[in-house]
CSV table of C-alpha atoms and ligand atoms in Angstrom, one decimal:
chain,number,residue,atom,x,y,z
A,1,MET,CA,-20.3,34.1,1.6
A,2,ASP,CA,-19.1,33.8,5.2
A,3,LYS,CA,-15.8,35.2,6.3
A,4,ILE,CA,-13.6,34.6,9.3
A,5,VAL,CA,-12.4,37.8,10.8
A,6,ILE,CA,-9.3,37.7,13.1
A,7,GLU,CA,-7.7,40.4,15.2
A,8,GLY,CA,-4.2,39.1,15.5
A,9,GLY,CA,-1.4,39.5,17.9
A,10,ARG,CA,-2.7,37.6,20.9
A,11,PRO,CA,-0.8,34.6,22.4
A,12,LEU,CA,-3.1,31.6,22.7
A,13,HIS,CA,-3.3,29.9,26.1
A,14,GLY,CA,-5.6,27.0,27.2
A,15,THR,CA,-6.9,23.6,26.2
A,16,VAL,CA,-8.4,22.6,22.9
A,17,LYS,CA,-10.6,19.5,22.6
A,18,THR,CA,-9.9,17.5,19.4
A,19,SER,CA,-12.6,16.2,17.1
A,20,GLY,CA,-12.8,12.9,15.4
A,21,ALA,CA,-10.5,12.4,12.4
A,22,LYS,CA,-12.0,13.5,9.0
A,23,ASN,CA,-9.8,11.2,7.0
A,24,ALA,CA,-10.5,8.2,9.2
A,25,ALA,CA,-14.3,8.8,9.2
A,26,LEU,CA,-14.6,9.1,5.4
A,27,PRO,CA,-13.3,5.5,4.6
A,28,LEU,CA,-15.3,4.1,7.5
A,29,LEU,CA,-18.5,5.7,6.2
A,30,ALA,CA,-17.7,4.1,2.8
A,31,ALA,CA,-17.0,0.7,4.5
A,32,THR,CA,-20.6,0.6,5.8
A,33,LEU,CA,-21.6,-0.2,2.2
A,34,LEU,CA,-19.7,-3.5,2.4
A,35,THR,CA,-22.6,-5.2,4.1
A,36,GLY,CA,-26.3,-4.5,4.8
A,37,GLY,CA,-27.1,-3.9,8.5
A,38,VAL,CA,-27.0,-1.2,11.2
A,39,HIS,CA,-23.6,0.3,11.5
A,40,ARG,CA,-22.6,2.5,14.5
A,41,LEU,CA,-19.9,5.2,14.4
A,42,ARG,CA,-19.1,7.4,17.4
A,43,ASN,CA,-17.1,10.6,17.5
A,44,ILE,CA,-18.0,11.5,13.9
A,45,PRO,CA,-16.8,15.1,13.3
A,46,HIS,CA,-19.4,17.6,12.1
A,47,LEU,CA,-17.8,18.7,8.8
A,48,ARG,CA,-18.9,19.5,5.3
A,49,ASP,CA,-17.1,16.4,3.9
A,50,ILE,CA,-18.9,14.2,6.3
A,51,ARG,CA,-22.3,15.7,5.3
A,52,THR,CA,-21.3,15.2,1.6
A,53,THR,CA,-20.5,11.5,2.3
A,54,LYS,CA,-23.8,11.1,4.1
A,55,THR,CA,-25.7,12.6,1.1
A,56,LEU,CA,-23.8,10.2,-1.1
A,57,LEU,CA,-24.8,7.2,1.1
A,58,TYR,CA,-28.4,8.4,1.2
A,59,HIS,CA,-28.4,8.7,-2.5
A,60,LEU,CA,-27.4,5.0,-2.7
A,61,GLY,CA,-30.3,4.1,-0.4
A,62,ALA,CA,-28.8,4.3,3.1
A,63,THR,CA,-30.7,5.9,6.0
A,64,PHE,CA,-29.5,7.4,9.2
A,65,GLU,CA,-30.3,7.9,12.9
A,66,GLU,CA,-28.5,11.0,14.0
A,67,GLY,CA,-26.7,11.3,17.3
A,68,ASP,CA,-23.5,9.8,18.8
A,69,PRO,CA,-23.3,7.1,17.8
A,70,LEU,CA,-24.5,7.9,14.3
A,71,SER,CA,-26.4,4.8,13.1
A,72,ILE,CA,-26.2,4.0,9.4
A,73,HIS,CA,-28.7,1.5,7.9
A,74,THR,CA,-27.3,0.0,4.7
A,75,GLU,CA,-29.6,-3.0,4.2
A,76,THR,CA,-31.7,-0.8,2.0
A,77,VAL,CA,-28.8,0.2,-0.3
A,78,ASP,CA,-29.8,-0.8,-3.8
A,79,ASP,CA,-28.0,1.7,-6.1
A,80,TYR,CA,-24.3,1.6,-7.2
A,81,GLU,CA,-24.0,4.9,-9.1
A,82,VAL,CA,-22.4,8.0,-7.8
A,83,PRO,CA,-23.1,11.1,-9.9
A,84,TYR,CA,-20.6,13.9,-10.9
A,85,ASP,CA,-22.4,16.4,-8.6
A,86,LEU,CA,-21.2,14.5,-5.5
A,87,VAL,CA,-17.7,13.6,-6.7
A,88,LYS,CA,-16.9,17.1,-7.9
A,89,THR,CA,-17.4,18.6,-4.4
A,90,MET,CA,-15.4,15.9,-2.7
A,91,ARG,CA,-12.8,13.6,-4.3
A,92,ALA,CA,-13.0,11.2,-1.4
A,93,SER,CA,-16.3,10.0,-2.9
A,94,VAL,CA,-14.1,7.6,-4.9
A,95,LEU,CA,-13.8,5.6,-1.6
A,96,VAL,CA,-17.1,4.0,-2.3
A,97,LEU,CA,-15.8,2.3,-5.5
A,98,GLY,CA,-14.1,-0.6,-3.7
A,99,PRO,CA,-17.0,-1.3,-1.3
A,100,LEU,CA,-19.7,-1.1,-4.0
A,101,VAL,CA,-17.9,-3.4,-6.4
A,102,ALA,CA,-17.1,-5.9,-3.6
A,103,ARG,CA,-20.8,-6.0,-2.5
A,104,PHE,CA,-22.7,-5.6,-5.8
A,105,LYS,CA,-20.1,-6.6,-8.3
A,106,ARG,CA,-20.6,-3.4,-10.1
A,107,ALA,CA,-20.3,0.3,-9.5
A,108,ARG,CA,-20.6,3.5,-11.7
A,109,VAL,CA,-18.7,6.3,-10.1
A,110,SER,CA,-17.9,9.7,-11.7
A,111,LEU,CA,-14.2,10.2,-12.3
A,112,PRO,CA,-12.8,13.0,-10.1
A,113,GLY,CA,-11.2,15.8,-12.1
A,114,GLY,CA,-8.0,17.7,-11.0
A,115,CYS,CA,-8.1,19.7,-7.8
A,116,ALA,CA,-6.6,22.8,-6.3
A,117,ILE,CA,-3.6,20.9,-4.9
A,118,GLY,CA,-2.7,18.7,-7.9
A,119,ALA,CA,-3.8,16.4,-10.7
A,120,ARG,CA,-4.6,13.6,-8.2
A,121,PRO,CA,-5.3,10.8,-10.6
A,122,ILE,CA,-6.9,7.5,-9.4
A,123,ASN,CA,-5.0,5.2,-11.7
A,124,PHE,CA,-3.6,3.1,-8.8
A,125,HIS,CA,-7.2,2.6,-7.4
A,126,LEU,CA,-8.3,1.4,-10.8
A,127,SER,CA,-5.3,-0.8,-11.7
A,128,GLY,CA,-5.5,-2.4,-8.2
A,129,LEU,CA,-9.2,-3.2,-8.7
A,130,GLU,CA,-8.3,-4.7,-12.2
A,131,ARG,CA,-5.8,-7.0,-10.5
A,132,LEU,CA,-8.7,-8.3,-8.3
A,133,GLY,CA,-10.6,-9.2,-11.4
A,134,VAL,CA,-12.7,-6.1,-11.9
A,135,ASN,CA,-13.4,-5.0,-15.4
A,136,ILE,CA,-12.9,-1.2,-15.6
A,137,GLU,CA,-14.2,1.0,-18.4
A,138,LEU,CA,-14.1,4.8,-18.5
A,139,LYS,CA,-17.2,6.1,-20.2
A,140,HIS,CA,-18.7,9.6,-20.4
A,141,GLY,CA,-16.6,10.7,-17.4
A,142,TYR,CA,-17.6,7.7,-15.3
A,143,VAL,CA,-15.7,4.7,-14.0
A,144,GLU,CA,-17.8,1.7,-14.8
A,145,ALA,CA,-16.7,-1.3,-12.8
A,146,SER,CA,-18.0,-4.8,-13.1
A,147,ALA,CA,-16.9,-8.3,-12.1
A,148,GLN,CA,-18.2,-11.9,-12.0
A,149,LYS,CA,-16.3,-12.3,-8.8
A,150,LEU,CA,-13.3,-10.6,-7.0
A,151,VAL,CA,-10.2,-12.8,-6.7
A,152,GLY,CA,-7.2,-11.9,-4.5
A,153,ASN,CA,-3.9,-11.0,-6.1
A,154,HIS,CA,-0.6,-9.2,-5.5
A,155,ILE,CA,-0.8,-5.4,-5.9
A,156,TYR,CA,2.2,-3.1,-6.0
A,157,PHE,CA,1.6,0.7,-5.7
A,158,ASP,CA,4.2,2.9,-7.4
A,159,ILE,CA,3.4,5.5,-4.7
A,160,PRO,CA,1.9,4.7,-1.3
A,161,THR,CA,-1.6,6.1,-1.9
A,162,VAL,CA,-3.8,6.6,1.2
A,163,THR,CA,-7.3,6.3,-0.3
A,164,GLY,CA,-6.0,3.8,-2.9
A,165,THR,CA,-4.9,1.5,-0.2
A,166,ALA,CA,-8.2,2.0,1.6
A,167,ASN,CA,-10.2,1.2,-1.6
A,168,ILE,CA,-8.3,-2.0,-2.3
A,169,MET,CA,-8.4,-3.2,1.3
A,170,MET,CA,-12.2,-2.7,1.2
A,171,ALA,CA,-12.6,-4.6,-2.1
A,172,ALA,CA,-10.1,-7.4,-1.2
A,173,VAL,CA,-11.8,-8.1,2.2
A,174,LEU,CA,-14.7,-9.7,0.3
A,175,ALA,CA,-12.6,-11.2,-2.5
A,176,GLU,CA,-11.8,-14.9,-2.9
A,177,GLY,CA,-8.4,-15.8,-1.5
A,178,GLN,CA,-5.4,-13.7,-0.5
A,179,THR,CA,-4.5,-10.1,-1.5
A,180,VAL,CA,-1.1,-8.7,-0.8
A,181,ILE,CA,-0.7,-4.9,-1.1
A,182,GLU,CA,3.0,-3.9,-1.4
A,183,ASN,CA,4.1,-0.3,-0.9
A,184,GLY,CA,0.8,0.4,0.8
A,185,ALA,CA,0.1,3.6,2.7
A,186,ARG,CA,1.1,3.4,6.4
A,187,GLU,CA,-1.1,6.3,7.6
A,188,PRO,CA,-2.9,5.8,11.0
A,189,GLU,CA,-6.2,6.2,9.0
A,190,VAL,CA,-5.4,3.1,7.0
A,191,VAL,CA,-4.6,1.2,10.2
A,192,GLU,CA,-7.9,2.3,11.7
A,193,LEU,CA,-9.8,1.1,8.6
A,194,ALA,CA,-7.9,-2.2,8.8
A,195,SER,CA,-8.8,-2.7,12.4
A,196,CYS,CA,-12.5,-1.9,11.7
A,197,LEU,CA,-12.6,-4.3,8.8
A,198,THR,CA,-11.1,-7.0,11.1
A,199,ASN,CA,-13.7,-6.3,13.7
A,200,MET,CA,-16.4,-6.7,11.0
A,201,GLY,CA,-15.0,-10.2,10.4
A,202,GLY,CA,-12.4,-9.6,7.8
A,203,SER,CA,-8.8,-10.8,8.1
A,204,ILE,CA,-6.0,-8.2,7.6
A,205,GLN,CA,-2.4,-8.4,8.7
A,206,GLY,CA,0.4,-5.8,8.4
A,207,ALA,CA,-1.6,-2.5,8.4
A,208,GLY,CA,0.8,0.2,9.5
A,209,THR,CA,3.6,-1.4,7.5
A,210,SER,CA,4.0,-1.2,3.7
A,211,VAL,CA,3.0,-4.8,3.1
A,212,ILE,CA,-0.7,-5.5,3.9
A,213,THR,CA,-2.1,-9.0,3.6
A,214,ILE,CA,-5.9,-9.5,3.3
A,215,GLU,CA,-7.5,-12.9,3.4
A,216,GLY,CA,-10.9,-12.6,1.8
A,217,VAL,CA,-14.0,-13.7,3.7
A,218,SER,CA,-17.5,-14.4,2.4
A,219,GLU,CA,-19.4,-12.1,4.8
A,220,LEU,CA,-19.0,-9.3,7.2
A,221,GLN,CA,-20.8,-7.9,10.3
A,222,PRO,CA,-21.9,-4.3,10.6
A,223,LEU,CA,-19.3,-1.8,11.9
A,224,ASP,CA,-19.3,-0.5,15.5
A,225,HIS,CA,-16.5,1.9,16.1
A,226,THR,CA,-15.3,5.2,17.8
A,227,ILE,CA,-13.3,7.4,15.4
A,228,MET,CA,-9.8,8.4,16.6
A,229,PRO,CA,-8.8,12.0,17.2
A,230,ASP,CA,-7.8,14.0,14.1
A,231,ARG,CA,-4.0,14.2,14.0
A,232,ILE,CA,-4.0,17.1,11.5
A,233,GLU,CA,-6.3,19.1,13.7
A,234,VAL,CA,-4.0,18.4,16.7
A,235,ALA,CA,-0.9,19.5,14.8
A,236,THR,CA,-2.7,22.6,13.6
A,237,TYR,CA,-3.5,23.7,17.1
A,238,LEU,CA,0.1,23.0,18.3
A,239,THR,CA,1.3,25.2,15.5
A,240,ALA,CA,-1.2,27.9,16.5
A,241,ALA,CA,0.5,28.0,19.9
A,242,GLY,CA,3.9,28.3,18.2
A,243,ILE,CA,3.0,31.0,15.8
A,244,THR,CA,1.2,33.1,18.5
A,245,ARG,CA,4.0,32.5,21.1
A,246,GLY,CA,1.4,30.9,23.5
A,247,SER,CA,0.9,27.6,25.2
A,248,ILE,CA,-1.8,25.1,24.4
A,249,THR,CA,-2.9,21.6,25.6
A,250,VAL,CA,-4.6,19.5,22.9
A,251,ARG,CA,-6.6,16.5,24.0
A,252,PRO,CA,-7.6,13.8,23.3
A,253,CYS,CA,-4.9,12.8,20.9
A,254,ILE,CA,-2.5,10.0,20.0
A,255,PRO,CA,0.9,11.7,20.4
A,256,GLU,CA,2.6,9.0,18.3
A,257,HIS,CA,0.5,10.2,15.3
A,258,VAL,CA,2.1,13.7,15.3
A,259,GLU,CA,5.7,12.8,16.1
A,260,ALA,CA,7.1,14.2,12.9
A,261,VAL,CA,5.4,17.5,13.5
A,262,ILE,CA,6.5,17.7,17.2
A,263,HIS,CA,10.0,16.9,16.1
A,264,LYS,CA,10.0,19.9,13.8
A,265,LEU,CA,8.2,22.2,16.3
A,266,GLU,CA,10.9,21.3,18.8
A,267,GLN,CA,13.6,22.3,16.3
A,268,ALA,CA,11.7,25.6,15.9
A,269,GLY,CA,12.2,26.2,19.7
A,270,MET,CA,8.9,24.9,21.2
A,271,ARG,CA,8.8,22.8,24.4
A,272,PHE,CA,6.5,19.8,24.9
A,273,GLU,CA,5.0,17.8,27.6
A,274,ILE,CA,3.5,14.6,26.2
A,275,GLY,CA,1.0,12.4,28.1
A,276,ASP,CA,-0.9,9.3,27.1
A,277,ASP,CA,-3.8,11.2,25.4
A,278,TYR,CA,-2.7,14.8,25.5
A,279,ILE,CA,0.1,17.2,24.4
A,280,THR,CA,1.0,20.4,26.1
A,281,CYS,CA,3.3,22.7,24.2
A,282,SER,CA,4.7,26.2,24.7
A,283,ALA,CA,6.4,28.5,22.4
A,284,GLY,CA,10.1,29.5,22.8
A,285,GLU,CA,11.4,33.1,23.0
A,286,THR,CA,11.8,33.2,19.2
A,287,ILE,CA,10.8,30.9,16.3
A,288,HIS,CA,13.8,29.2,14.9
A,289,ASN,CA,14.0,28.5,11.1
A,290,ILE,CA,13.7,24.9,10.2
A,291,ASP,CA,13.7,22.9,7.0
A,292,VAL,CA,10.8,20.6,6.2
A,293,GLU,CA,10.1,18.0,3.6
A,294,THR,CA,6.7,16.4,3.3
A,295,ASN,CA,6.6,12.6,3.0
A,296,PRO,CA,4.1,9.7,3.4
A,297,TYR,CA,3.6,8.7,7.1
A,298,PRO,CA,5.6,8.5,9.3
A,299,GLY,CA,7.2,11.5,7.5
A,300,PHE,CA,6.1,15.1,7.9
A,301,PRO,CA,2.4,15.3,6.6
A,302,THR,CA,1.6,17.3,3.4
A,303,ASP,CA,-1.6,18.3,5.3
A,304,MET,CA,0.6,20.3,7.7
A,305,GLN,CA,2.9,21.9,5.1
A,306,ALA,CA,0.9,25.1,4.7
A,307,GLN,CA,0.5,25.7,8.4
A,308,ILE,CA,4.2,25.2,9.3
A,309,MET,CA,5.0,27.6,6.4
A,310,ALA,CA,2.9,30.3,8.0
A,311,MET,CA,4.9,29.8,11.2
A,312,MET,CA,8.2,29.9,9.4
A,313,CYS,CA,7.2,33.3,7.9
A,314,LEU,CA,8.0,34.6,11.4
A,315,ALA,CA,11.2,32.6,12.0
A,316,ASP,CA,14.6,34.1,12.8
A,317,GLY,CA,16.2,32.8,9.6
A,318,GLN,CA,15.5,31.1,6.2
A,319,SER,CA,13.5,27.9,6.0
A,320,ILE,CA,13.4,25.5,3.0
A,321,ILE,CA,10.1,23.7,2.7
A,322,ILE,CA,9.9,20.9,0.1
A,323,GLU,CA,6.5,19.5,-1.0
A,324,LYS,CA,6.9,16.0,-2.2
A,325,ILE,CA,3.3,14.7,-2.3
A,326,PHE,CA,1.3,17.1,-4.3
A,327,GLU,CA,2.6,19.2,-7.2
A,328,ASN,CA,0.5,22.3,-6.7
A,329,ARG,CA,0.2,22.7,-3.0
A,330,PHE,CA,1.7,26.2,-2.6
A,331,MET,CA,-1.5,28.1,-3.2
A,332,HIS,CA,-1.2,29.8,0.2
A,333,VAL,CA,2.1,31.4,-0.7
A,334,SER,CA,0.8,34.3,-2.7
A,335,GLU,CA,-1.7,35.0,0.0
A,336,LEU,CA,0.9,34.8,2.8
A,337,LYS,CA,3.0,37.3,0.7
A,338,ARG,CA,0.1,39.7,0.7
A,339,MET,CA,0.4,39.6,4.5
A,340,GLY,CA,4.1,40.6,4.3
A,341,ALA,CA,5.7,37.2,4.1
A,342,ASP,CA,9.0,36.8,2.1
A,343,ILE,CA,8.7,33.6,0.2
A,344,SER,CA,10.0,32.4,-3.2
A,345,ILE,CA,9.1,29.2,-5.0
A,346,GLU,CA,11.4,27.1,-7.1
A,347,GLY,CA,9.5,24.0,-8.4
A,348,ASN,CA,8.4,22.0,-5.4
A,349,THR,CA,10.6,24.0,-3.0
A,350,ALA,CA,9.6,27.1,-1.0
A,351,ILE,CA,12.3,29.4,0.4
A,352,VAL,CA,10.8,31.2,3.3
A,353,ARG,CA,12.9,34.1,4.7
A,354,GLY,CA,11.6,34.8,8.2
A,355,ARG,CA,10.5,38.3,9.2
A,356,SER,CA,9.7,39.9,12.5
A,357,LYS,CA,6.0,40.5,11.7
A,358,LEU,CA,3.1,39.8,9.4
A,359,GLN,CA,0.3,42.3,8.7
A,360,GLY,CA,-3.4,41.5,8.6
A,361,ALA,CA,-5.0,41.6,5.2
A,362,PRO,CA,-8.1,40.2,3.3
A,363,VAL,CA,-7.0,36.8,2.0
A,364,MET,CA,-8.6,33.7,0.5
A,365,ALA,CA,-7.4,30.2,-0.3
A,366,THR,CA,-8.4,27.4,-2.6
A,367,ASP,CA,-8.1,24.4,-0.3
A,368,LEU,CA,-8.6,23.3,3.2
A,369,ARG,CA,-5.1,23.3,4.7
A,370,ALA,CA,-4.1,26.5,2.8
A,371,SER,CA,-7.0,28.2,4.5
A,372,ALA,CA,-5.8,26.9,7.9
A,373,SER,CA,-2.4,28.4,7.3
A,374,LEU,CA,-4.0,31.8,6.6
A,375,VAL,CA,-5.9,31.6,9.8
A,376,LEU,CA,-2.7,30.8,11.7
A,377,ALA,CA,-0.9,33.7,10.0
A,378,GLY,CA,-3.9,36.0,10.9
A,379,LEU,CA,-3.7,35.0,14.5
A,380,ALA,CA,-0.1,36.2,14.7
A,381,ALA,CA,-0.4,39.2,12.4
A,382,GLU,CA,-0.7,42.8,13.3
A,383,GLY,CA,-4.2,44.1,12.7
A,384,VAL,CA,-7.2,42.5,11.1
A,385,THR,CA,-7.2,39.5,8.7
A,386,GLU,CA,-10.3,38.5,6.8
A,387,VAL,CA,-10.3,34.9,5.5
A,388,SER,CA,-12.9,34.4,2.8
A,389,ARG,CA,-14.1,31.1,1.2
A,390,VAL,CA,-14.7,29.7,4.7
A,391,TYR,CA,-16.3,26.6,3.2
A,392,HIS,CA,-12.8,25.2,2.7
A,393,LEU,CA,-12.2,25.4,6.5
A,394,ASP,CA,-15.6,23.9,7.2
A,395,ARG,CA,-14.6,20.8,5.2
A,396,GLY,CA,-12.0,19.8,7.7
A,397,TYR,CA,-12.0,21.8,11.0
A,398,GLU,CA,-14.9,21.4,13.3
A,399,ARG,CA,-16.0,24.7,15.1
A,400,LEU,CA,-12.6,26.3,14.4
A,401,GLU,CA,-13.6,29.8,15.6
A,402,GLU,CA,-15.1,28.5,18.8
A,403,LYS,CA,-12.1,26.4,19.6
A,404,LEU,CA,-9.7,29.3,18.9
A,405,SER,CA,-11.8,31.8,20.9
A,406,GLY,CA,-11.7,29.3,23.8
A,407,VAL,CA,-7.9,29.7,24.0
A,408,GLY,CA,-8.0,33.5,23.7
A,409,ALA,CA,-8.1,34.3,20.0
A,410,LYS,CA,-10.2,37.3,18.8
A,411,ILE,CA,-11.9,35.5,15.9
A,412,GLU,CA,-15.4,35.5,14.6
A,413,ARG,CA,-17.4,34.3,11.6
A,414,VAL,CA,-19.2,37.0,9.8
A,415,LYS,CA,-22.2,35.8,7.8
A,416,GLY,CA,-22.3,37.1,4.3
B,501,LIG,N1,-1.6,9.2,-6.8
B,501,LIG,C1,-1.5,8.8,-8.1
B,501,LIG,N2,-2.4,7.9,-8.5
B,501,LIG,C2,-3.4,7.4,-7.7
B,501,LIG,C3,-3.4,7.8,-6.4
B,501,LIG,C4,-2.5,8.7,-5.9
B,501,LIG,O1,-0.6,9.3,-8.9
B,501,LIG,O2,-4.1,6.6,-8.2
B,501,LIG,C5,-0.6,10.2,-6.3
B,501,LIG,C6,-1.2,11.6,-5.9
B,501,LIG,O3,-1.5,12.4,-7.0
B,501,LIG,C7,-0.3,12.1,-4.9
B,501,LIG,C8,0.3,10.8,-4.2
B,501,LIG,O4,0.0,9.8,-5.1
B,501,LIG,O5,0.8,12.7,-5.5
B,501,LIG,C9,-0.4,10.5,-2.8
B,501,LIG,O6,-1.8,10.7,-2.9
B,501,LIG,P1,-2.8,9.9,-2.0
B,501,LIG,O7,-3.5,9.0,-2.9
B,501,LIG,O8,-2.1,9.3,-0.9
B,501,LIG,O9,-3.8,11.0,-1.5
B,501,LIG,P2,-5.3,10.8,-1.3
B,501,LIG,O10,-5.6,9.4,-0.8
B,501,LIG,O11,-6.1,11.3,-2.5
B,501,LIG,C10,-5.3,11.5,1.2
B,501,LIG,C11,-6.0,12.5,2.1
B,501,LIG,C12,-5.4,13.9,1.8
B,501,LIG,C13,-3.9,13.8,2.1
B,501,LIG,C14,-3.3,12.7,1.3
B,501,LIG,C15,-1.8,12.5,1.5
B,501,LIG,C16,-8.2,11.5,2.5
B,501,LIG,C17,-9.6,11.6,2.2
B,501,LIG,N3,-7.4,12.4,1.9
B,501,LIG,O12,-5.6,11.8,-0.1
B,501,LIG,O13,-6.0,14.8,2.7
B,501,LIG,O14,-3.3,15.0,1.8
B,501,LIG,O15,-3.9,11.4,1.5
B,501,LIG,O16,-1.6,12.2,2.9
B,501,LIG,O17,-7.7,10.7,3.2
B,501,LIG,C18,-6.8,16.9,3.4
B,501,LIG,O18,-7.3,16.3,4.4
B,501,LIG,O19,-6.8,18.1,3.4
B,501,LIG,C19,-6.3,16.1,2.3
B,501,LIG,C20,-6.1,16.6,1.1
């Protein structure tokens, strides 16, 4: 298996070019199932989760013309079953449930199991679909969904679920009448999906607020869209500048999408210059300790919790980091401790006592963002860090080593 080998201790300086957003691209690829035709998506990131989704669409009968734009032909889709093999490698496969049931009135999709960051049930996706008139049965590890027709309804989510909101929006856009999602997710990726569904001929109001109203339509046009920049990738590179005491410009980006992270990095002593489509940041003399609590957007993203924790390992005091979204998202802690970090965990709270240095070590992680935090720690540590299980990074960071080398990191992928 490949490894990432980092020789730490170099401040990073320069410009990083952002890729398209993974978590925006995944629901948009699923949305191409809503109607037969030739869909065009530009700025699709080259990532493992994208390849998995393309395999899934291919399995259902779609074909592709590679390039930018990526053209996706979905008039040939004639299957509505997604096997366990595809869902077990990527939970976001569940995003096809809404579109399949909306178009074919049936779907058979393997139920995702637990994952490294938490139990992650899909009960809100399923109860939301039931409210639209879909009959749901769980059989032999599969969700079997069927309906005579989909009819709009009021749906309240106990927790604002990102992919749950996406799934229901995609189902409701072809339902009869009006659907109102209350306590819906407000993430930019949900807003992007809503604007694409609107461009396809759907009618959606309120995306970006917690009440989303969808007026069902009887048909949609193919999708033609450029994916927005990845806000978590942007925030990860800003943090890379902070932890290495360097200065980095990240572009293109939508600065508003990373406001919560910038706010925290400013408290940690970093300075920012913010343009329309770029952010330049530079580290302060020292890293100040900060307290962080993850929350649904516009709160501090859970997808940045592990990376900010790596930075706080080198702060000048004690930080309290509270993870409120996923119950098991501290898998990086034991690895960071192996690099010399002083962290203790109490329930969903990590107490990070900053130290003056970290030491390079062989490390591995069990999820994407945890792996990113170990790379950041490695960039700042004394000596050599070897990050194994690189396939986690390849799920969500396009050309990570190349982008970091471009700003002065000593980092390489070693094939194994
Ligand atoms: N939840 C339920 N029942 C449901 C759905 C969610 O209890 O039916 C709970 C979850 O267990 C969690 C909370 O609700 O405690 C929020 O989860 P959400 O459904 O919003 O997460 P998700 O849609 O499965 C997306 C991203 C994640 C990101 C989270 C939170 C995609 C493909 N995935 O997951 O991204 O962490 O929202 O922002 O959009 C990543 O990119 O590394 C990643 C994990």
